[in-house]
Short mmCIF file of C-alpha atoms and ligand atoms in Angstrom, two decimals:
data_model
loop_
_atom_site.label_atom_id
_atom_site.label_comp_id
_atom_site.label_asym_id
_atom_site.label_seq_id
_atom_site.Cartn_x
_atom_site.Cartn_y
_atom_site.Cartn_z
CA MET A 1175 -44.40 -83.60 -51.45
CA LEU A 1176 -43.43 -81.74 -48.31
CA TYR A 1177 -43.05 -83.73 -45.14
CA TYR A 1178 -42.59 -82.02 -41.75
CA CYS A 1179 -40.64 -83.97 -39.14
CA SER A 1180 -40.85 -82.87 -35.52
CA GLY A 1181 -40.94 -84.60 -32.17
CA LYS A 1182 -39.18 -87.93 -31.79
CA PRO A 1183 -39.42 -90.02 -34.95
CA SER A 1184 -41.55 -93.11 -34.85
CA ALA A 1185 -42.72 -95.25 -37.71
CA LYS A 1186 -46.33 -94.70 -36.80
CA ARG A 1187 -46.03 -90.99 -37.21
CA VAL A 1188 -44.41 -91.13 -40.59
CA HIS A 1189 -46.73 -90.53 -43.48
CA ARG A 1190 -46.98 -93.36 -45.90
CA HIS A 1191 -46.01 -91.10 -48.79
CA LEU A 1192 -42.54 -90.89 -47.35
CA TRP A 1193 -41.81 -94.22 -48.97
CA THR A 1194 -40.98 -92.29 -52.11
CA TRP A 1195 -38.28 -90.43 -50.22
CA PRO A 1196 -35.07 -90.87 -52.24
CA LYS A 1197 -31.89 -92.10 -50.58
CA SER A 1198 -29.47 -90.76 -53.14
CA HIS A 1199 -28.96 -87.47 -54.93
CA LEU A 1200 -30.16 -85.62 -51.87
CA VAL A 1201 -29.09 -82.14 -50.87
CA ALA A 1202 -29.37 -80.85 -47.31
CA ILE A 1203 -29.92 -77.28 -46.18
CA THR A 1204 -29.01 -76.87 -42.52
CA GLY A 1205 -29.29 -74.15 -39.89
CA ALA A 1206 -28.70 -73.57 -36.19
CA GLY A 1207 -31.10 -76.32 -35.12
CA ILE A 1208 -28.80 -79.09 -36.31
CA SER A 1209 -26.08 -77.96 -33.90
CA VAL A 1210 -28.24 -77.56 -30.81
CA GLU A 1211 -27.34 -80.99 -29.46
CA SER A 1212 -23.65 -80.16 -29.83
CA GLY A 1213 -24.14 -77.49 -27.17
CA LEU A 1214 -23.31 -74.37 -29.13
CA PRO A 1215 -24.32 -70.93 -27.89
CA THR A 1216 -27.08 -69.18 -29.80
CA VAL A 1217 -27.26 -65.58 -31.02
CA ASP A 1218 -29.15 -64.72 -27.82
CA ASP A 1219 -26.11 -65.58 -25.67
CA THR A 1220 -23.44 -63.15 -24.49
CA VAL A 1221 -19.71 -63.89 -24.82
CA ALA A 1222 -17.00 -61.82 -23.09
CA GLY A 1223 -19.60 -59.15 -22.36
CA ILE A 1224 -20.76 -58.90 -25.96
CA PRO A 1225 -24.10 -60.22 -27.16
CA LEU A 1226 -23.37 -62.67 -29.99
CA ARG A 1227 -25.92 -60.87 -32.11
CA ARG A 1228 -23.71 -57.77 -32.11
CA LEU A 1229 -20.74 -59.72 -33.44
CA PHE A 1230 -22.63 -60.19 -36.68
CA GLN A 1231 -22.96 -56.43 -37.14
CA PRO A 1232 -20.17 -54.65 -39.00
CA THR A 1233 -20.19 -51.65 -36.64
CA ILE A 1234 -18.58 -53.46 -33.70
CA TRP A 1235 -15.66 -54.60 -35.88
CA ARG A 1236 -15.10 -51.03 -37.07
CA GLU A 1237 -15.67 -49.21 -33.79
CA GLU A 1238 -14.64 -51.67 -31.07
CA PRO A 1239 -12.30 -54.18 -32.76
CA LEU A 1240 -10.39 -54.91 -29.55
CA ALA A 1241 -13.53 -55.98 -27.71
CA ALA A 1242 -14.83 -57.79 -30.80
CA PHE A 1243 -11.67 -59.84 -31.19
CA ARG A 1244 -11.61 -60.58 -27.48
CA ALA A 1245 -15.04 -62.15 -27.84
CA TYR A 1246 -13.99 -63.82 -31.10
CA ARG A 1247 -11.11 -65.63 -29.32
CA VAL A 1248 -13.45 -66.88 -26.61
CA ILE A 1249 -15.93 -68.15 -29.17
CA VAL A 1250 -13.38 -69.87 -31.37
CA SER A 1251 -11.85 -71.58 -28.32
CA GLU A 1252 -15.24 -72.77 -27.21
CA TRP A 1253 -16.30 -73.89 -30.70
CA ARG A 1254 -13.13 -75.93 -31.16
CA ARG A 1255 -14.14 -78.10 -28.23
CA LYS A 1256 -17.55 -78.89 -29.74
CA ARG A 1257 -18.11 -82.09 -31.62
CA PRO A 1258 -20.48 -82.94 -34.46
CA ASN A 1259 -23.57 -84.81 -33.36
CA ARG A 1260 -25.39 -87.77 -34.92
CA ALA A 1261 -27.12 -85.55 -37.47
CA HIS A 1262 -23.85 -84.09 -38.81
CA LEU A 1263 -22.23 -87.55 -38.82
CA ALA A 1264 -25.11 -89.25 -40.64
CA LEU A 1265 -25.04 -86.60 -43.39
CA ALA A 1266 -21.28 -87.06 -43.73
CA ARG A 1267 -21.51 -90.86 -43.93
CA ALA A 1268 -24.22 -90.62 -46.58
CA GLU A 1269 -22.07 -88.08 -48.49
CA VAL A 1270 -25.00 -85.71 -48.80
CA PRO A 1271 -23.93 -82.32 -50.19
CA ILE A 1272 -24.66 -79.65 -47.60
CA ILE A 1273 -25.69 -76.04 -47.89
CA THR A 1274 -25.42 -74.58 -44.41
CA GLN A 1275 -26.23 -71.29 -42.74
CA ASN A 1276 -24.02 -72.30 -39.81
CA ILE A 1277 -20.55 -70.92 -39.20
CA ASP A 1278 -19.54 -73.55 -36.65
CA GLY A 1279 -17.67 -75.82 -39.06
CA LEU A 1280 -19.27 -78.97 -37.60
CA HIS A 1281 -20.19 -80.40 -41.02
CA ARG A 1282 -16.57 -80.37 -42.06
CA ALA A 1283 -15.55 -81.69 -38.63
CA ALA A 1284 -17.96 -84.57 -39.22
CA GLY A 1285 -16.16 -85.41 -42.47
CA SER A 1286 -18.49 -83.84 -45.05
CA THR A 1287 -16.50 -82.68 -48.03
CA ARG A 1288 -19.17 -81.03 -50.17
CA VAL A 1289 -20.18 -78.14 -47.94
CA ILE A 1290 -21.29 -74.68 -48.94
CA GLU A 1291 -21.00 -72.33 -45.97
CA LEU A 1292 -23.36 -69.54 -47.03
CA HIS A 1293 -22.43 -67.39 -44.03
CA GLY A 1294 -18.71 -68.16 -43.98
CA ASN A 1295 -17.15 -69.72 -40.93
CA LEU A 1296 -15.40 -69.10 -37.63
CA ARG A 1297 -12.18 -70.94 -38.36
CA GLU A 1298 -10.96 -68.35 -40.85
CA LEU A 1299 -10.04 -64.69 -40.87
CA ARG A 1300 -10.30 -62.59 -43.99
CA CYS A 1301 -8.58 -59.55 -45.42
CA ASP A 1302 -10.98 -57.21 -47.19
CA ALA A 1303 -8.04 -55.33 -48.73
CA CYS A 1304 -6.32 -58.15 -50.63
CA GLY A 1305 -8.85 -60.97 -50.39
CA GLY A 1306 -6.54 -63.21 -48.36
CA ILE A 1307 -8.03 -65.96 -46.16
CA PHE A 1308 -6.13 -67.13 -43.07
CA GLN A 1309 -6.59 -69.49 -40.15
CA SER A 1310 -8.19 -68.10 -36.99
CA ASP A 1311 -4.94 -68.81 -35.08
CA LEU A 1312 -3.74 -65.38 -36.21
CA ALA A 1313 -6.25 -63.86 -33.80
CA TRP A 1314 -3.93 -64.97 -30.97
CA LYS A 1315 -0.87 -63.28 -32.46
CA ALA A 1316 -2.08 -59.73 -31.88
CA PRO A 1317 -5.02 -58.03 -30.12
CA ILE A 1318 -6.24 -57.02 -33.59
CA PRO A 1319 -4.67 -59.39 -36.12
CA THR A 1320 -3.20 -58.06 -39.36
CA CYS A 1321 -2.91 -59.56 -42.82
CA PRO A 1322 0.40 -61.41 -43.37
CA THR A 1323 0.23 -60.40 -47.05
CA CYS A 1324 -0.66 -56.73 -47.04
CA GLY A 1325 -0.62 -55.63 -43.39
CA GLU A 1326 -4.24 -54.47 -43.21
CA PHE A 1327 -6.43 -55.42 -40.26
CA LEU A 1328 -8.17 -58.73 -40.63
CA ARG A 1329 -11.85 -59.45 -40.05
CA PRO A 1330 -13.73 -62.60 -39.10
CA GLY A 1331 -14.43 -65.17 -41.80
CA PHE A 1332 -18.18 -65.10 -41.25
CA VAL A 1333 -20.63 -62.95 -43.16
CA LEU A 1334 -21.72 -59.77 -41.38
CA GLU A 1335 -25.14 -58.20 -41.60
CA GLY A 1336 -25.70 -56.45 -44.89
CA GLU A 1337 -23.12 -58.57 -46.73
CA GLU A 1338 -23.90 -61.01 -49.51
CA VAL A 1339 -24.05 -64.70 -48.66
CA ARG A 1340 -21.35 -66.78 -50.32
CA HIS A 1341 -21.49 -69.31 -53.17
CA ILE A 1342 -25.24 -68.95 -53.71
CA ALA A 1343 -24.91 -69.68 -57.44
CA ARG A 1344 -23.37 -73.05 -56.66
CA ALA A 1345 -26.06 -73.75 -54.07
CA VAL A 1346 -28.72 -73.08 -56.72
CA ASP A 1347 -26.98 -75.53 -59.07
CA TRP A 1348 -26.99 -78.24 -56.41
CA VAL A 1349 -30.66 -77.81 -55.57
CA ALA A 1350 -31.56 -77.67 -59.25
CA GLU A 1351 -30.09 -81.17 -59.69
CA ALA A 1352 -31.24 -82.73 -56.42
CA ARG A 1353 -33.82 -85.53 -56.32
CA GLY A 1354 -34.73 -84.76 -52.73
CA LEU A 1355 -34.20 -81.91 -50.31
CA LEU A 1356 -33.56 -82.36 -46.60
CA ILE A 1357 -34.06 -79.17 -44.55
CA VAL A 1358 -32.72 -79.37 -41.01
CA GLY A 1359 -32.96 -76.93 -38.16
CA THR A 1360 -33.84 -73.78 -40.05
CA GLU A 1361 -37.02 -71.86 -40.74
CA LEU A 1362 -35.58 -70.60 -44.01
CA GLN A 1363 -36.93 -67.14 -43.30
CA MET A 1364 -34.11 -65.32 -45.04
CA THR A 1365 -33.58 -64.88 -48.72
CA PRO A 1366 -31.77 -66.16 -50.69
CA VAL A 1367 -31.84 -69.47 -48.81
CA ARG A 1368 -35.63 -69.39 -48.91
CA GLU A 1369 -35.37 -69.27 -52.68
CA LEU A 1370 -33.50 -72.58 -52.66
CA TYR A 1371 -36.55 -74.12 -51.00
CA GLU A 1372 -38.86 -72.45 -53.52
CA LEU A 1373 -36.72 -73.84 -56.32
CA ALA A 1374 -37.10 -77.39 -54.96
CA ARG A 1375 -40.84 -76.86 -54.50
CA GLY A 1376 -41.13 -75.65 -58.07
CA ARG A 1377 -39.33 -78.79 -59.28
CA ASN A 1378 -41.70 -80.92 -57.25
CA VAL A 1379 -38.97 -82.96 -55.60
CA PRO A 1380 -39.74 -84.53 -52.22
CA ILE A 1381 -38.78 -82.36 -49.26
CA ALA A 1382 -38.34 -83.52 -45.67
CA TRP A 1383 -38.28 -80.63 -43.23
CA VAL A 1384 -36.80 -81.51 -39.82
CA GLY A 1385 -37.85 -78.96 -37.20
CA ASP A 1386 -36.35 -80.49 -34.05
CA HIS A 1387 -34.62 -83.65 -32.77
CA ALA A 1388 -32.33 -83.47 -35.78
CA GLU A 1389 -29.94 -85.96 -34.19
CA ASP A 1390 -32.77 -88.54 -34.26
CA TRP A 1391 -34.46 -87.61 -37.51
CA VAL A 1392 -31.52 -87.25 -39.85
CA PRO A 1393 -30.04 -90.76 -39.31
CA TYR A 1394 -33.62 -92.05 -39.53
CA LEU A 1395 -34.40 -90.35 -42.83
CA LEU A 1396 -31.10 -91.54 -44.25
CA GLY A 1397 -32.01 -95.10 -43.41
CA GLU A 1398 -29.41 -95.58 -40.66
CA GLU A 1399 -31.55 -96.02 -37.57
CA GLY A 1400 -34.90 -97.10 -36.38
CA ARG A 1401 -37.27 -99.16 -38.46
CA SER A 1402 -36.02 -97.62 -41.63
CA HIS A 1403 -37.25 -100.45 -43.86
CA SER A 1404 -40.79 -100.09 -42.64
CA LEU A 1405 -40.36 -96.32 -42.75
CA PHE A 1406 -39.84 -96.43 -46.47
CA CYS A 1407 -42.39 -99.12 -47.25
CA PRO A 1408 -45.96 -97.89 -47.57
CA GLY A 1409 -47.42 -101.30 -46.80
CA GLU A 1410 -46.01 -101.36 -43.28
CA VAL A 1411 -46.48 -97.78 -42.14
ZN1 ZN B 2686 -4.42 -58.43 -47.05
#
């Protein structure tokens, strides 16, 4: 069963089959749409003169690292002021394991502990030479920060274009054991995250796909808000 959720939730709009929606053993896959209400910039925005889209390309970090890190510092400062919204918080309270395409760290900020960040995150810097991972604070110590362990230049902790996503094997394990899949704020156009969806479809587990108004839908689907009892009872929908 695949249920699309868009627009503001209301019991009348919810299909009666949603009563089978499980409340435990869920796994959530999230993307940029879940963070919209938190006021984060999107890839179409420009920061410190650099289109965000370019910061996800490896060339700028090789060829213009000074400019890239200047933009990085602006972004990290801005991101640190952002707060998780009701969708992040509801997932954290329900202890739903999360597979996210986001690098904003808002799931962890909300208190979620089981989080797979497929595309890495902003709060860390990495060393490709020795594999070290460090806090983003190092980006303020030098115009181009270097690795405290081996002295090589560091790079951002998020995945750049052409690189493999992280922890996909663990994400597959989670989805393979889930009794329900909650997809929030992503079109799942990219592989391999699309394959996680296909896996859940193949297992025939219920899927709720939240396209917009995540901050309303997610608490609702987790039974926190609205007429959740009637939502899950076919006789009253
Ligand atoms: Zn190193």
